[in-house]
Every structure is written in structure tokens, then in C-alpha cells.
């Protein structure tokens, strides 16, 4: 917006301000004829010279007694005193109808509402196509809401029936646009849409002066349907309106939202979503209207995105054969993160096409397609964490995965949030991929617990004021995380430890491929940065179409897809599982298999454009990288138990064990005996651990399971049949007792741990 007058520092033409006495601003003096600035009030300009010039301009126009004569060029910036807006006063024209596009009323001092209305009427007559604004030019000028009130009052004054009011698509709700064959819902008694306003029949005045008038309470808001969940709870109303830009908006509003603070949150949500007008002094009437509407249509509401029968529910609508019968209901109007731009072909070429030959990128995109399949195959949620240096491209990979669903920067989130906030984010990503960037931004004290919560799919339990338990937030999702530290290391930096099953729920994959950071093949580009920049730009240009195509295809034959996926996952898991893998590795590989199956399914459905087997190849590479960094195939708890046993023996083999052959050498707090081999013997050292000593060595662990692990690895090689202990006669004891007999292999290097990948 360009203003021709900006206060005391200048006037209409910034290069040639009016300064000659007896003259006034003319069109010839001005560069821009698109904006007219009206200055109202006694202090319209604090600069006396400018105020005098404007006043002389007005007086000279009046003196001509013919201000619209082509021979007289009227002012572009005009001072208007309040007294001049009395009934019958003339407001002289500021610019011709072709030139005027925008009129800004720059008001100083008070201007009574009735006088302001007369000003609006005069301006409308002089420049009917102009936009009327109020405020400071180039600073805070905004549409003048009083203009709508004046238009409404004029419509009432001529008593125009509501279906004969001049219509504008920018003002009327969808169901009331003239020519729309769909009829609007019936309004309750005492409420009507008149002109561009929803009105309530209200008694005004008192005693003999009491009368009923139609009072405007808001821009038209229509209640299209009543909503409730499948259990007959969570009742609401499906609202529809047109925002100021003419776009149709819908919101499934919970009826309970009208109760707290007299519905303030509802009104705030409507205004925030573009409802042009609410008469704040009649908010209770608007609440009464929303409550009293009784539409005939009934829709099932849900509080989470994702699958509901054969429909995939999104904030902006649903996908699938059952889409018309279900809607997302939220506490406030929620803009959809599942946005769509560009074309599927553009996304296939610019994003998915660049994933061919790039394991981390192809894996991330396949992971995005895997998230909606969890309920179809009956698998639990979980996540993958890309760990690497800050500039290796892992964030670009994550945002490319986000482009499957929507605009990458909006759809993806960061870890910089409290656990409570992440619960809300997770519930908006139910049956979808949750992208979380920069693990280091999350408080390390909450890292393990938050990741565990995301994988388990359930928020914290909380109490109401009366002590009753609130319903927990729940979700079912896969998440993709990035960070320079592993989850375990980040938690450890804050003095916290992660739970044993965490590595299965959050699988860590090194992002560095050994070539160009997170990428192996640059598709002819001159460097990793150029490749990442191109991928980022393409993701922003084309996004959201892949998911909609994928979800629509899934809804057409969900049962068939479910059965084939289960078989594919089982076969892939068998092929991917190395020999000797523990059950934790096996559970993780099941998720790798899901990702591979999802990528191949998306390819069969024509979504990715990849050659057959590309997703499986990428999963194999990422699985190998995970196992190599993990260093073993055993369960994490088992490896930790064996490591604890070894550390005790290496640290205390001379100080906590008595000498088998020297009865005079008895260690303080001894846990057993140490028997040295005979001279020139090939035998090694043997340890005889007393039962109580074994419990101390394995403190914090299951001592029985620890003994079985020691037998399995070969540290305990001598025992009674079917037992982990052996009955041995100990020197100086005088009788045989049960002990654990361990060889000196317990002192060996960690490379000998069971299931090692080397």
C-alpha cells in the first residue's frame, strides 16, 4: 500500500511538497493516484503548515462550489473536520472513480459513530469500487469493519428480502451463494441471515418503547450437521462459513467448547479462522444460535487423524469410500498440516527419483509410506533416529520424507518441546509419520521417556480437578528423528539412562554413508550441498500428492493389501535376520521389513516410480549400518549383564578372590576362590564363585539368567548335569559345596561376546 501523506514529515508528493501559499494539492503534483488518504479530527496533522495547506485546499474546493468540475483538480489528501460531517454537509470528491482504489481514513481525535457512518456513505458514493481502510498509512491500516455495518443497515433500510440482496461470493457462505443448487440448513426460530449478517430477533427498549428488532450478531455461520463419536459421546456441530478472502471454512466444533468462559475460545477460533465479523456485545446470542441449531444430518466424529473404517481422516476432510460419514473434531479450528502442492509426477521426478541409489533417502521415504500400515498389519509403533554430523544432509532427508504428507517445513517438527506438547503433536500424526528434527534441542532428562512414550502410543495419565482420571491421548505412528547424538548418549549427558527396550523402539541408523554425507549418488550434480538444495527445493514445490494417491489406493482394497503385506513382512524378516540374532534384533528387523514392504507397495501402486526392489535394497543397507554400529546380535540387557560380570572379574580377580592353594591368603569380602594353573600346564585360571558372591557380581540383574548366559557363552563350562552350579570340595572348608565355576575366558576381549557382528 502506498500512502500519499505520512504525517508531519511530509505531504502528498515526497519530492515536491505543497509550499506555495494559496495553492492546494493537485493531481499534477502526485505520483500515485491509487490511494486516497482522508485525515479526520481537529489534529489531523501536527504540522501547522501542512494542516493549513490542507485546510486551504479544502476551502478553495468549497469556494469553487463545483468541486467535481473537470476543470478543477480536487485534492488527493484531504482534511475533514467532524463538524463537516453533520447531516446535510457536503464531502467533496478526492479523486475520480477510475483512479481511486483504496481510501485510508487517518483519524486523529474522536469521530462519533454516526458521523463515521456518514463519512463511509459519502466515500462509497464517490468511489464505489474503492476499499475503505482505517489506520495509519503504510503502518497499520486495515479494513474498516464499520463498512459492513453500514452496508447491513442500508440493506435493512430498503427492507430487501434476504434472497434478493445483491450477493457476493466473498461475503456469502457456501450454502447461500446465489445459484448454488444446494439448500442451506434451516435456521432456528429467532435467527435469520439478512444481507451479509446473521441476525437475531431481539427486544430493545423498555416499557412502552420496547420493540423487537433484527440485530446483527455475526457473519453467517451455518450448522451443517450434528457430530458424535461411535459411543454417542463428544457431541458437536459441523460449522461452515466464508472467510474474508471468500474461502469456505469448516470446523467440527465440540459443543462442550461453548461452556468454559461463555464460549470465548469458540469465538476466538472463529475469528482466527477468518470469520469476518462477530458483534462482541451479542456473543451470548451467537452461543444460543449454535446450541439451538438442530440439523438433520449426522456425522461420526473422531479426535485423531488416521484410519476409521475404510476412511483416512484428515483435518481438511477424509479419503476413501467412507469419507462422507466421518470427520475430525478438534477443540479449536485447526489448519491442516497435510497440505498439497504441485503434481505427483513432479514429486516422483524431483524427490522420489533422487532417492534411487541413496539408501537413507529411499529408506526415509519408504518409512513415510510404512506409517499408515501399522493398523493394517497389527504392528506396534516405533521410530528410527538418524545420527550424524550437523551438515551431512540428514535433516534434508527427513524433510523429503515429510513431503510425502505436506509442506516439509510445516509438517515436520522439532524436538524442542515439553513432553505435554509432543503428546499433542503425536495425536495429530496418528497413522502417519512424525518427523522430529534435532534431538539435542530436547531436555536430555526427558529424552528417553519421551521417545518411549511416542513408541508406546500413549500419553501420560492425568487427573481432573475432582480426582478422576482424564482420558489419555493415544496414537499409533512411526517417527523419524535426527540429531548429532544418539538417544542413549543424549540422556546420559543429563545423567539419565534409557530403558533396556529403547533401542528396539528407537532404532539408530548412522546417517553418514561414507560417500557424500547422507547420500551415495548425486545424480550428476556437482556436490552434496547442491544435491541437498535441489532435493529441498523440489520437496517444497511438490508435496502432499504422494500420500493422497497412496491412501486413496489403500482404501480401495484394504483387506487384500493387509493380507499380502503380512506375508511380505514375514518373508522379508526371515531373509533379513542374520543367524544367531537375539529376540530384540528380531523385533527391530520386523520393523525394517515393514519399511521395505511399504516402499515396495508404494511402488506397485504407482506412487514412487522406483524400480522393483529399490526399497528392499535401501533397507538392507540401513540394517547393515545399524548392526555394525550396534556391534552384536544379542539382546542389549544380556550384553550389559555379561559386560558387568567381566568388569567385576577384571577389576577384582586378585582382591576379592582367595588363593585356592594358600590357606593363609584370604581376601576381605571375598566372593570366591582363584585357582592358578600348575607350572608348565596349558590350563588357565579357574574361578570358583560362592552363591552369595555370584549375587553380588550380578547385582541389579537376574542372577539365574546371568548364570545361564555365562553357560551359553562358555564362561561356565563345568557344572552338575542340567545345572549352572557344580558341587566342589573347597580347601579349608572340609566338605563339598555348590559354586559357580568360571574359566579365564571371562577375562577375554569383548570381541568374543555372543552374536558379535564381526
XYZ file of C-alpha atoms in Angstrom:
758
model
C 0.000 0.000 0.000
C 1.278 3.462 -0.884
C 0.175 6.470 1.131
C 0.414 9.975 -0.241
C 0.534 11.555 3.173
C 2.536 10.320 6.126
C 2.153 12.829 8.920
C 4.223 15.819 9.910
C 7.314 14.958 7.947
C 5.813 15.462 4.517
C 2.758 15.515 2.332
C 1.360 14.166 -0.892
C 4.396 14.218 -3.171
C 7.536 13.343 -1.291
C 9.742 15.217 -3.771
C 7.629 18.353 -4.242
C 5.595 19.057 -1.091
C 2.961 21.821 -1.292
C 4.527 25.001 -0.025
C 3.162 27.865 -2.117
C 0.594 29.952 -0.301
C -2.868 29.899 -1.794
C -2.374 26.562 -3.559
C -3.537 23.088 -2.736
C -2.621 19.536 -3.687
C -3.444 18.702 -7.286
C -3.249 15.523 -9.321
C -0.403 17.038 -11.283
C 1.634 17.179 -8.057
C 1.190 13.476 -7.221
C 2.828 10.270 -8.420
C 0.283 7.726 -7.131
C -3.439 8.058 -7.739
C -4.285 4.642 -6.346
C -4.648 5.710 -2.717
C -6.667 8.486 -1.153
C -5.917 9.470 2.439
C -8.640 11.163 4.475
C -7.428 12.937 7.602
C -10.163 13.431 10.189
C -10.216 15.228 13.510
C -9.025 18.586 14.770
C -5.412 17.377 14.927
C -5.224 15.653 11.569
C -1.698 16.939 11.140
C 0.516 18.138 13.947
C 2.469 20.236 11.473
C 0.701 23.595 11.314
C 1.982 24.417 7.827
C 0.763 21.173 6.342
C -2.549 21.444 8.200
C -3.038 24.944 6.870
C -2.221 23.833 3.342
C -4.746 21.005 3.535
C -7.339 23.298 5.030
C -6.780 25.880 2.279
C -7.123 23.089 -0.250
C -10.470 22.177 1.192
C -11.624 25.789 1.442
C -10.616 26.546 -2.109
C -12.502 23.479 -3.329
C -15.555 24.641 -1.445
C -15.143 28.135 -2.841
C -15.416 26.837 -6.390
C -18.831 25.443 -5.408
C -18.259 22.849 -8.119
C -15.508 20.521 -6.886
C -16.245 17.776 -9.409
C -15.843 20.076 -12.400
C -13.123 18.601 -14.636
C -11.511 21.979 -14.782
C -10.808 21.899 -11.088
C -8.453 19.200 -9.844
C -9.523 18.057 -6.371
C -7.201 17.117 -3.569
C -5.630 13.692 -3.155
C -5.123 14.115 0.603
C -7.927 15.882 2.425
C -8.569 17.213 5.929
C -12.104 16.653 7.194
C -13.302 18.258 10.423
C -16.004 16.433 12.414
C -18.370 19.362 12.044
C -18.334 18.931 8.282
C -19.965 15.505 8.649
C -23.211 16.787 10.130
C -26.426 15.978 8.343
C -26.606 17.804 5.047
C -22.912 18.667 4.939
C -21.032 18.124 1.696
C -17.929 15.993 1.413
C -16.065 16.958 -1.691
C -14.577 14.433 -4.025
C -10.911 13.483 -3.586
C -10.190 11.627 -6.819
C -12.037 10.351 -9.860
C -13.647 6.931 -9.810
C -11.104 5.321 -12.133
C -8.084 6.369 -10.115
C -9.266 5.557 -6.604
C -8.507 2.001 -5.434
C -8.070 2.403 -1.705
C -9.222 5.035 0.775
C -7.454 5.266 4.116
C -9.139 7.186 6.914
C -6.339 8.519 9.070
C -8.193 9.711 12.146
C -6.919 11.975 14.919
C -9.204 12.712 17.823
C -12.717 11.358 18.231
C -15.165 10.828 15.422
C -18.664 9.866 16.587
C -20.014 6.588 15.093
C -22.886 8.341 13.297
C -20.504 10.830 11.731
C -18.146 7.999 10.756
C -21.079 6.249 9.070
C -21.915 9.390 7.110
C -18.293 9.596 6.030
C -18.457 5.995 4.801
C -21.668 6.645 2.872
C -20.107 9.683 1.183
C -16.957 7.788 0.297
C -18.974 4.873 -1.087
C -20.864 7.234 -3.364
C -17.713 8.928 -4.620
C -15.599 5.781 -5.084
C -17.903 2.732 -5.062
C -15.120 0.328 -6.074
C -12.594 1.556 -3.525
C -11.514 -0.445 -0.499
C -12.051 1.505 2.714
C -9.320 1.208 5.318
C -8.745 2.801 8.686
C -5.428 3.464 10.385
C -2.016 4.919 9.705
C -0.873 4.764 6.075
C 1.841 2.157 5.454
C 1.760 1.183 9.125
C -1.372 -0.429 10.500
C -4.141 0.341 8.012
C -6.707 -2.453 7.973
C -10.215 -2.940 6.523
C -12.789 -0.835 8.318
C -15.357 -3.189 9.872
C -17.847 -0.372 10.240
C -18.238 -0.513 6.450
C -20.024 -3.866 6.757
C -22.313 -2.463 9.439
C -23.261 0.444 7.182
C -23.948 -1.936 4.276
C -26.144 -4.067 6.532
C -28.090 -1.087 7.830
C -28.650 0.144 4.280
C -29.948 -3.288 3.295
C -32.386 -3.238 6.225
C -33.449 0.298 5.402
C -34.714 -0.718 1.976
C -36.234 -3.904 3.505
C -34.672 -6.108 0.861
C -35.596 -9.805 1.294
C -32.594 -11.976 2.149
C -32.757 -13.922 -1.114
C -32.793 -10.702 -3.148
C -29.843 -8.956 -1.515
C -27.054 -8.294 -4.018
C -24.805 -11.303 -3.498
C -21.050 -11.507 -3.348
C -19.140 -14.809 -3.230
C -16.716 -13.131 -0.868
C -19.433 -12.454 1.668
C -21.877 -15.378 1.473
C -21.361 -18.838 2.956
C -21.188 -21.727 0.511
C -24.783 -22.850 1.007
C -26.176 -19.358 0.402
C -24.259 -18.320 -2.702
C -26.840 -17.395 -5.302
C -27.049 -20.070 -7.943
C -25.780 -22.821 -5.642
C -28.290 -25.676 -6.047
C -27.646 -26.978 -2.532
C -30.008 -25.512 0.006
C -28.695 -24.170 3.264
C -29.705 -25.714 6.576
C -32.846 -24.470 8.257
C -32.182 -21.796 10.876
C -33.806 -21.945 14.320
C -36.629 -19.562 15.178
C -35.460 -16.072 16.046
C -32.447 -16.149 13.733
C -32.160 -15.121 10.093
C -29.454 -14.327 7.595
C -30.103 -10.811 6.321
C -27.731 -9.396 3.791
C -24.217 -10.247 4.891
C -25.119 -10.790 8.546
C -26.547 -13.474 10.770
C -29.218 -11.651 12.796
C -31.103 -12.383 15.999
C -34.576 -11.093 16.783
C -34.006 -9.107 19.960
C -36.209 -6.953 22.208
C -34.813 -3.448 22.532
C -36.053 -0.587 24.654
C -38.169 -0.730 27.799
C -41.778 -0.303 28.735
C -43.858 1.363 26.058
C -40.749 1.820 23.932
C -39.996 -1.925 23.873
C -39.885 -3.366 20.365
C -38.303 -6.260 18.533
C -35.533 -5.642 16.043
C -33.224 -7.803 13.993
C -29.777 -7.257 15.479
C -26.646 -8.410 13.607
C -24.616 -10.837 15.727
C -22.035 -12.246 13.276
C -21.193 -13.013 9.723
C -23.250 -16.029 8.597
C -22.179 -19.277 10.263
C -24.126 -22.366 9.244
C -24.504 -25.587 11.205
C -24.412 -28.343 8.589
C -24.531 -31.449 10.784
C -24.509 -32.809 14.293
C -21.449 -34.867 15.238
C -20.859 -37.560 17.854
C -18.448 -40.456 18.272
C -19.445 -44.108 17.902
C -20.154 -44.375 21.627
C -22.612 -41.483 21.487
C -20.274 -39.060 23.211
C -18.309 -35.980 22.206
C -21.280 -34.228 20.604
C -20.522 -31.294 18.363
C -21.616 -29.172 15.414
C -20.129 -29.045 11.942
C -19.839 -25.318 11.187
C -19.277 -23.665 7.831
C -18.576 -20.050 6.896
C -16.780 -17.888 4.368
C -13.656 -16.056 5.469
C -12.746 -12.543 4.422
C -10.968 -13.862 1.339
C -14.028 -15.789 0.184
C -12.694 -19.239 1.080
C -15.061 -21.801 2.546
C -14.061 -22.912 6.040
C -15.383 -25.818 8.100
C -14.867 -26.817 11.707
C -16.341 -29.686 13.705
C -16.797 -27.820 16.976
C -17.267 -29.773 20.237
C -20.390 -28.440 21.949
C -18.562 -28.553 25.277
C -16.311 -25.749 23.992
C -19.231 -23.327 24.417
C -19.250 -23.832 28.189
C -15.880 -22.566 29.520
C -15.722 -18.778 29.798
C -19.000 -18.367 27.913
C -17.585 -19.758 24.708
C -14.681 -17.320 24.407
C -12.438 -19.983 22.860
C -15.040 -20.725 20.186
C -15.334 -17.078 19.161
C -11.569 -16.658 19.175
C -11.196 -19.768 16.980
C -13.802 -18.499 14.503
C -12.199 -15.073 14.222
C -8.751 -16.625 13.921
C -10.042 -18.765 11.053
C -11.264 -15.735 9.142
C -14.904 -15.230 10.157
C -15.209 -11.559 9.155
C -17.438 -10.267 11.931
C -18.756 -11.062 15.425
C -20.714 -8.458 17.366
C -18.891 -8.804 20.663
C -21.755 -7.295 22.654
C -24.038 -10.117 21.460
C -21.782 -13.154 21.907
C -24.388 -14.878 24.077
C -26.839 -14.684 21.192
C -24.294 -16.368 18.927
C -23.798 -19.115 21.526
C -27.560 -19.585 21.745
C -27.736 -19.866 17.961
C -25.025 -22.534 17.804
C -26.680 -24.501 20.593
C -30.228 -24.271 19.210
C -29.433 -25.382 15.645
C -30.733 -28.922 15.117
C -29.507 -30.138 11.724
C -30.892 -33.386 10.352
C -27.566 -34.686 9.117
C -25.481 -36.861 11.487
C -21.729 -37.473 11.125
C -19.407 -39.659 13.185
C -16.588 -37.613 14.711
C -13.134 -38.729 15.759
C -10.485 -36.846 17.705
C -7.459 -38.164 15.829
C -6.302 -38.248 12.254
C -5.859 -41.648 10.639
C -7.934 -44.699 9.815
C -11.588 -45.008 10.695
C -13.056 -47.962 8.866
C -12.308 -47.516 5.177
C -11.679 -43.790 5.514
C -8.459 -41.949 6.308
C -9.444 -38.872 8.331
C -7.549 -35.598 7.860
C -8.100 -32.096 9.307
C -9.361 -30.852 5.954
C -11.536 -33.860 5.079
C -11.301 -37.616 4.647
C -10.095 -40.031 1.968
C -11.819 -43.236 0.919
C -15.250 -44.808 0.403
C -16.407 -43.940 3.947
C -15.125 -40.359 3.802
C -18.567 -38.712 3.886
C -19.539 -40.346 7.158
C -16.665 -39.302 9.423
C -14.955 -36.032 10.343
C -12.144 -34.857 12.601
C -13.415 -32.894 15.607
C -10.992 -30.606 17.441
C -11.188 -28.176 20.350
C -10.273 -25.294 18.040
C -10.194 -24.660 14.319
C -7.103 -26.465 13.048
C -5.437 -25.750 9.743
C -4.347 -28.953 8.048
C -0.657 -29.861 8.009
C -1.438 -32.346 5.228
C -1.219 -29.724 2.514
C -0.919 -30.405 -1.195
C 1.032 -28.641 -3.907
C 2.415 -29.490 -7.317
C 1.876 -32.835 -9.013
C 2.620 -36.473 -8.303
C 4.738 -36.621 -11.451
C 6.754 -33.634 -10.242
C 7.283 -35.269 -6.839
C 8.289 -38.567 -8.436
C 10.865 -36.855 -10.603
C 12.227 -34.280 -8.164
C 12.085 -36.175 -4.854
C 11.476 -39.918 -5.218
C 13.642 -40.070 -8.334
C 16.631 -38.702 -6.412
C 16.186 -41.460 -3.794
C 17.228 -44.162 -6.257
C 20.725 -45.248 -5.232
C 20.557 -43.275 -1.964
C 19.855 -45.681 0.891
C 18.997 -43.180 3.658
C 16.721 -41.123 1.435
C 14.943 -44.135 -0.045
C 14.585 -45.610 3.461
C 13.065 -42.384 4.830
C 10.506 -42.169 2.022
C 9.599 -45.838 2.496
C 9.213 -45.162 6.218
C 6.687 -42.443 5.376
C 4.649 -45.000 3.437
C 5.004 -47.553 6.262
C 3.386 -45.403 8.980
C -0.227 -45.749 7.718
C 0.188 -49.555 7.547
C 0.642 -50.244 11.279
C -3.030 -50.954 11.914
C -3.352 -52.958 8.703
C -0.616 -55.395 9.729
C -1.113 -55.253 13.506
C 2.327 -53.927 14.404
C 3.332 -51.585 17.236
C 4.715 -48.127 16.699
C 8.308 -47.050 16.989
C 10.901 -44.913 15.342
C 14.245 -44.518 13.628
C 16.893 -41.984 14.563
C 19.373 -40.646 12.001
C 22.557 -39.788 13.869
C 25.340 -37.811 12.260
C 27.177 -34.524 11.905
C 25.176 -31.335 11.635
C 25.819 -30.697 7.937
C 25.627 -34.183 6.456
C 22.127 -33.863 4.961
C 20.081 -35.875 7.482
C 17.612 -33.014 8.038
C 17.104 -32.735 4.284
C 16.387 -36.465 4.197
C 13.808 -36.058 6.962
C 12.089 -33.161 5.199
C 11.953 -35.127 1.981
C 10.078 -37.809 3.923
C 7.750 -35.097 5.262
C 6.993 -34.040 1.661
C 5.058 -37.291 1.237
C 2.406 -35.729 3.519
C 2.662 -31.964 3.146
C 4.831 -28.859 3.101
C 8.113 -30.057 4.679
C 8.801 -27.093 6.976
C 5.263 -27.124 8.315
C 4.688 -30.861 8.528
C 7.988 -31.635 10.260
C 8.531 -30.600 13.875
C 11.498 -30.240 16.215
C 12.217 -31.964 19.495
C 12.154 -28.519 21.152
C 9.013 -29.108 23.185
C 7.886 -30.438 26.525
C 6.516 -33.931 26.815
C 2.998 -32.489 27.032
C 3.387 -30.562 23.776
C 4.771 -33.602 21.968
C 1.674 -35.551 23.028
C -0.460 -33.046 21.134
C 1.819 -33.234 18.108
C 1.734 -37.049 18.162
C -2.074 -37.165 18.251
C -2.079 -35.045 15.056
C 0.160 -37.636 13.378
C -1.840 -40.756 14.234
C -1.427 -43.395 11.477
C 1.181 -41.138 9.862
C 4.870 -40.308 10.032
C 6.035 -37.952 12.777
C 9.197 -36.054 11.803
C 11.269 -34.635 14.677
C 14.446 -32.700 13.952
C 17.405 -32.009 16.269
C 17.178 -34.328 19.261
C 19.690 -32.109 21.064
C 17.005 -29.430 21.483
C 15.046 -31.706 23.822
C 15.951 -31.692 27.505
C 18.180 -34.736 27.963
C 16.353 -35.575 31.186
C 13.180 -36.151 29.163
C 14.716 -37.736 26.069
C 14.366 -41.411 26.937
C 10.938 -41.079 28.499
C 9.586 -39.008 25.594
C 10.848 -41.408 22.928
C 9.453 -44.343 24.901
C 6.076 -42.569 25.123
C 5.979 -41.924 21.370
C 6.727 -45.548 20.582
C 4.204 -46.898 23.088
C 1.481 -44.666 21.647
C 0.020 -43.346 24.870
C 0.377 -40.103 26.781
C 0.688 -39.564 30.500
C -2.193 -40.198 32.843
C -3.570 -37.002 34.362
C -6.276 -36.257 36.891
C -9.196 -33.870 36.685
C -9.867 -31.389 39.462
C -12.212 -33.889 41.085
C -9.522 -36.567 41.103
C -10.979 -38.610 38.256
C -8.535 -39.765 35.583
C -8.611 -37.830 32.325
C -8.726 -39.799 29.129
C -5.178 -40.250 27.880
C -4.119 -39.106 24.454
C -3.350 -42.082 22.243
C -1.815 -42.562 18.817
C -0.264 -45.142 16.540
C 2.643 -43.896 14.481
C 6.191 -44.248 13.263
C 8.623 -41.401 13.807
C 11.808 -40.265 12.122
C 14.242 -38.346 14.293
C 17.556 -36.627 13.615
C 20.387 -35.498 15.867
C 24.117 -35.357 16.364
C 23.911 -37.609 19.454
C 22.250 -40.934 19.959
C 19.239 -41.074 22.230
C 21.257 -43.010 24.819
C 24.156 -40.536 24.745
C 21.850 -37.525 24.962
C 20.097 -38.960 28.006
C 23.432 -39.890 29.587
C 24.665 -36.307 29.171
C 21.881 -35.264 31.556
C 22.644 -38.050 33.997
C 19.782 -40.252 32.834
C 19.760 -43.756 31.421
C 17.457 -45.195 28.779
C 15.340 -48.257 29.340
C 16.594 -51.558 28.020
C 13.997 -51.895 25.259
C 14.617 -48.404 23.921
C 16.960 -49.448 21.128
C 14.200 -51.609 19.668
C 11.641 -48.807 19.877
C 14.051 -46.163 18.538
C 16.476 -47.744 16.087
C 19.567 -45.673 15.483
C 20.978 -45.541 11.957
C 24.196 -43.622 11.221
C 23.382 -41.006 8.596
C 26.888 -40.976 7.098
C 27.059 -43.288 4.087
C 30.802 -42.886 3.620
C 30.333 -41.005 0.342
C 28.609 -37.601 0.372
C 27.275 -37.445 3.897
C 23.779 -38.916 3.885
C 23.892 -39.506 0.129
C 25.714 -42.048 -2.018
C 24.747 -40.983 -5.560
C 24.381 -37.326 -6.555
C 22.641 -37.991 -9.881
C 25.147 -35.909 -11.822
C 25.148 -32.887 -9.504
C 28.424 -31.238 -8.542
C 28.356 -31.845 -4.783
C 26.396 -32.924 -1.753
C 25.244 -29.403 -0.959
C 23.880 -28.871 -4.486
C 22.099 -32.204 -4.272
C 20.571 -31.343 -0.883
C 19.489 -27.894 -2.103
C 17.800 -29.385 -5.163
C 16.057 -32.015 -3.049
C 14.838 -29.361 -0.617
C 13.527 -27.090 -3.381
C 11.753 -29.978 -5.095
C 10.147 -31.054 -1.802
C 8.765 -27.565 -1.304
C 7.489 -27.349 -4.874
C 5.808 -30.777 -4.919
C 4.373 -32.275 -1.742
C 1.295 -33.952 -0.321
C 0.178 -35.581 -3.565
C 2.042 -38.829 -2.893
C 0.214 -39.527 0.362
C -3.225 -38.797 -1.055
C -2.605 -41.077 -4.017
C -1.270 -43.779 -1.704
C -4.116 -43.526 0.839
C -6.775 -43.494 -1.874
C -5.314 -46.663 -3.394
C -5.144 -48.362 0.025
C -8.798 -47.649 0.791
C -9.966 -49.404 -2.358
C -8.830 -52.874 -1.224
C -7.609 -52.669 2.355
C -8.216 -56.330 3.218
C -6.238 -57.590 0.216
C -3.363 -55.218 0.935
C -3.370 -56.268 4.590
C -3.029 -59.987 3.828
C -0.264 -59.522 1.272
C 1.649 -57.124 3.493
C 1.655 -59.576 6.397
C 3.053 -62.282 4.141
C 5.660 -59.948 2.618
C 6.829 -58.737 6.030
C 7.201 -62.284 7.313
C 9.233 -63.330 4.274
C 11.415 -60.209 4.308
C 12.089 -60.541 8.048
C 13.270 -64.108 7.533
C 15.593 -63.018 4.737
C 16.974 -60.041 6.659
C 17.578 -61.763 10.021
C 21.194 -62.950 10.477
C 21.920 -66.241 12.162
C 22.230 -66.022 15.945
C 20.195 -62.830 16.291
C 18.541 -62.270 19.655
C 14.853 -61.536 20.048
C 15.468 -57.774 20.298
C 17.269 -57.758 16.968
C 14.444 -59.859 15.584
C 11.826 -57.325 16.710
C 13.806 -54.484 15.161
C 14.198 -56.379 11.904
C 10.417 -56.799 11.748
C 10.184 -53.003 11.542
C 12.875 -52.892 8.877
C 10.827 -55.470 6.960
C 7.714 -53.303 7.314
C 9.575 -50.351 5.802
C 10.788 -52.482 2.903
C 7.311 -53.893 2.264
C 5.771 -50.399 2.386
C 8.244 -48.996 -0.112
C 7.604 -51.866 -2.500
C 3.820 -51.473 -2.054
C 4.014 -47.767 -2.872
C 5.981 -48.715 -5.989
C 3.365 -51.290 -7.064
C 0.616 -48.706 -6.567
C 2.405 -46.314 -8.913
C 3.311 -43.747 -6.251
C 7.138 -43.767 -6.148
C 8.174 -44.523 -9.715
C 11.048 -46.677 -8.366
C 12.262 -49.877 -9.969
C 11.124 -53.040 -8.209
C 13.361 -53.951 -5.265
C 14.738 -50.441 -4.676
C 13.150 -50.124 -1.247
C 14.408 -53.567 -0.183
C 17.931 -52.669 -1.272
C 17.873 -49.462 0.782
C 16.560 -51.291 3.843
C 19.348 -53.892 3.607
C 21.991 -51.153 3.555
C 20.482 -49.316 6.539
C 20.032 -52.549 8.512
C 23.669 -53.452 7.972
C 24.725 -49.974 9.147
C 22.611 -50.337 12.304
C 24.019 -53.770 13.155
C 27.590 -52.607 12.512
C 27.202 -49.699 14.937
C 25.397 -51.889 17.458
C 28.313 -54.317 17.429
C 26.453 -57.506 18.374
C 23.334 -59.525 17.665
C 22.388 -60.258 21.263
C 19.839 -58.564 23.462
C 21.041 -55.332 24.987
C 20.197 -56.428 28.542
C 22.129 -59.689 28.063
C 25.186 -57.903 26.715
C 25.019 -55.457 29.623
C 24.840 -58.365 32.088
C 27.856 -60.119 30.569
C 29.778 -56.863 30.481
C 29.039 -56.320 34.178
C 30.324 -59.824 35.015
C 33.524 -59.342 33.006
C 34.179 -55.914 34.547
C 33.956 -57.387 38.046
C 36.433 -60.179 37.292
C 38.927 -57.927 35.533
C 38.805 -55.386 38.359
C 38.793 -57.755 41.351
C 40.392 -61.047 40.319
C 43.242 -60.553 42.839
C 41.470 -58.571 45.570
C 38.132 -60.336 46.030
C 39.168 -63.968 45.439
C 41.050 -66.156 47.933
C 44.039 -68.175 46.734
C 42.933 -71.801 46.258
C 46.336 -73.172 47.229
C 47.287 -70.754 50.013
C 45.006 -71.045 53.043
C 46.818 -68.104 54.646
C 45.677 -65.766 51.861
C 42.055 -64.860 52.405
C 40.763 -61.693 50.714
C 38.496 -59.323 52.608
C 34.891 -59.509 51.410
C 35.819 -62.493 49.275
C 33.327 -63.715 46.684
C 35.136 -66.990 45.862
C 38.444 -68.686 45.099
C 41.038 -68.241 42.390
C 42.976 -71.334 41.319
C 46.184 -70.766 39.386
C 47.348 -73.403 36.883
C 50.290 -75.653 37.674
C 53.700 -74.777 36.281
C 54.078 -75.692 32.599
C 50.370 -76.507 32.438
C 48.284 -75.402 29.455
C 45.277 -74.937 31.686
C 44.190 -71.445 32.593
C 42.983 -69.747 35.765
C 39.763 -71.110 37.256
C 37.378 -69.119 39.440
C 35.060 -70.736 41.999
C 32.360 -68.252 42.882
C 30.282 -68.732 46.014
C 26.476 -68.384 45.563
C 26.366 -65.163 47.596
C 29.353 -63.838 45.716
C 27.616 -64.514 42.401
C 24.634 -62.449 43.528
C 26.961 -59.568 44.349
C 28.685 -59.835 40.977
C 25.323 -59.731 39.191
C 23.672 -57.181 41.483
C 20.785 -55.409 39.738
C 20.370 -58.341 37.323
C 18.575 -61.661 37.372
C 21.369 -63.837 38.831
C 19.860 -67.072 37.479
C 19.560 -65.698 33.946
C 23.085 -64.292 34.258
C 24.389 -67.789 35.046
C 22.585 -69.211 32.009
C 24.156 -66.516 29.814
C 27.586 -67.401 31.216
C 26.951 -71.060 30.361
C 25.803 -70.120 26.849
C 28.889 -68.056 26.156
C 31.207 -70.714 27.591
C 32.402 -68.884 30.687
C 30.796 -71.576 32.842
C 31.888 -74.835 31.314
C 31.867 -77.167 34.288
C 28.622 -77.804 36.184
C 26.381 -80.515 37.527
C 24.079 -82.042 34.940
C 21.319 -79.621 33.970
C 22.582 -77.026 36.436
C 24.658 -73.867 36.322
C 26.483 -74.742 39.561
C 28.920 -77.546 40.361
C 29.441 -79.389 43.640
C 33.104 -78.904 44.580
C 35.131 -79.680 47.711
C 36.781 -76.417 48.671
C 40.106 -76.376 50.613
C 39.761 -75.492 54.279
C 36.012 -75.974 54.127
C 36.066 -79.665 54.776
C 33.053 -80.549 52.676
C 31.693 -80.143 49.142
C 29.568 -77.063 48.362
C 27.838 -75.691 45.274
C 29.741 -72.985 43.443
C 29.863 -71.393 40.009
C 32.975 -72.491 38.133
C 34.224 -69.986 35.545
C 37.225 -70.259 33.244
C 39.567 -67.372 32.481
C 37.696 -66.738 29.212
C 35.651 -64.368 31.361
C 38.657 -62.052 31.106
C 38.724 -62.161 27.297
C 38.189 -59.230 24.943
C 34.660 -58.038 24.128
C 35.044 -59.331 20.564
C 34.230 -62.785 21.936
C 30.723 -61.718 23.048
C 27.926 -63.902 21.654
C 26.281 -62.814 18.449
C 29.092 -60.423 17.539
C 28.811 -58.964 14.072
C 32.485 -59.162 13.312
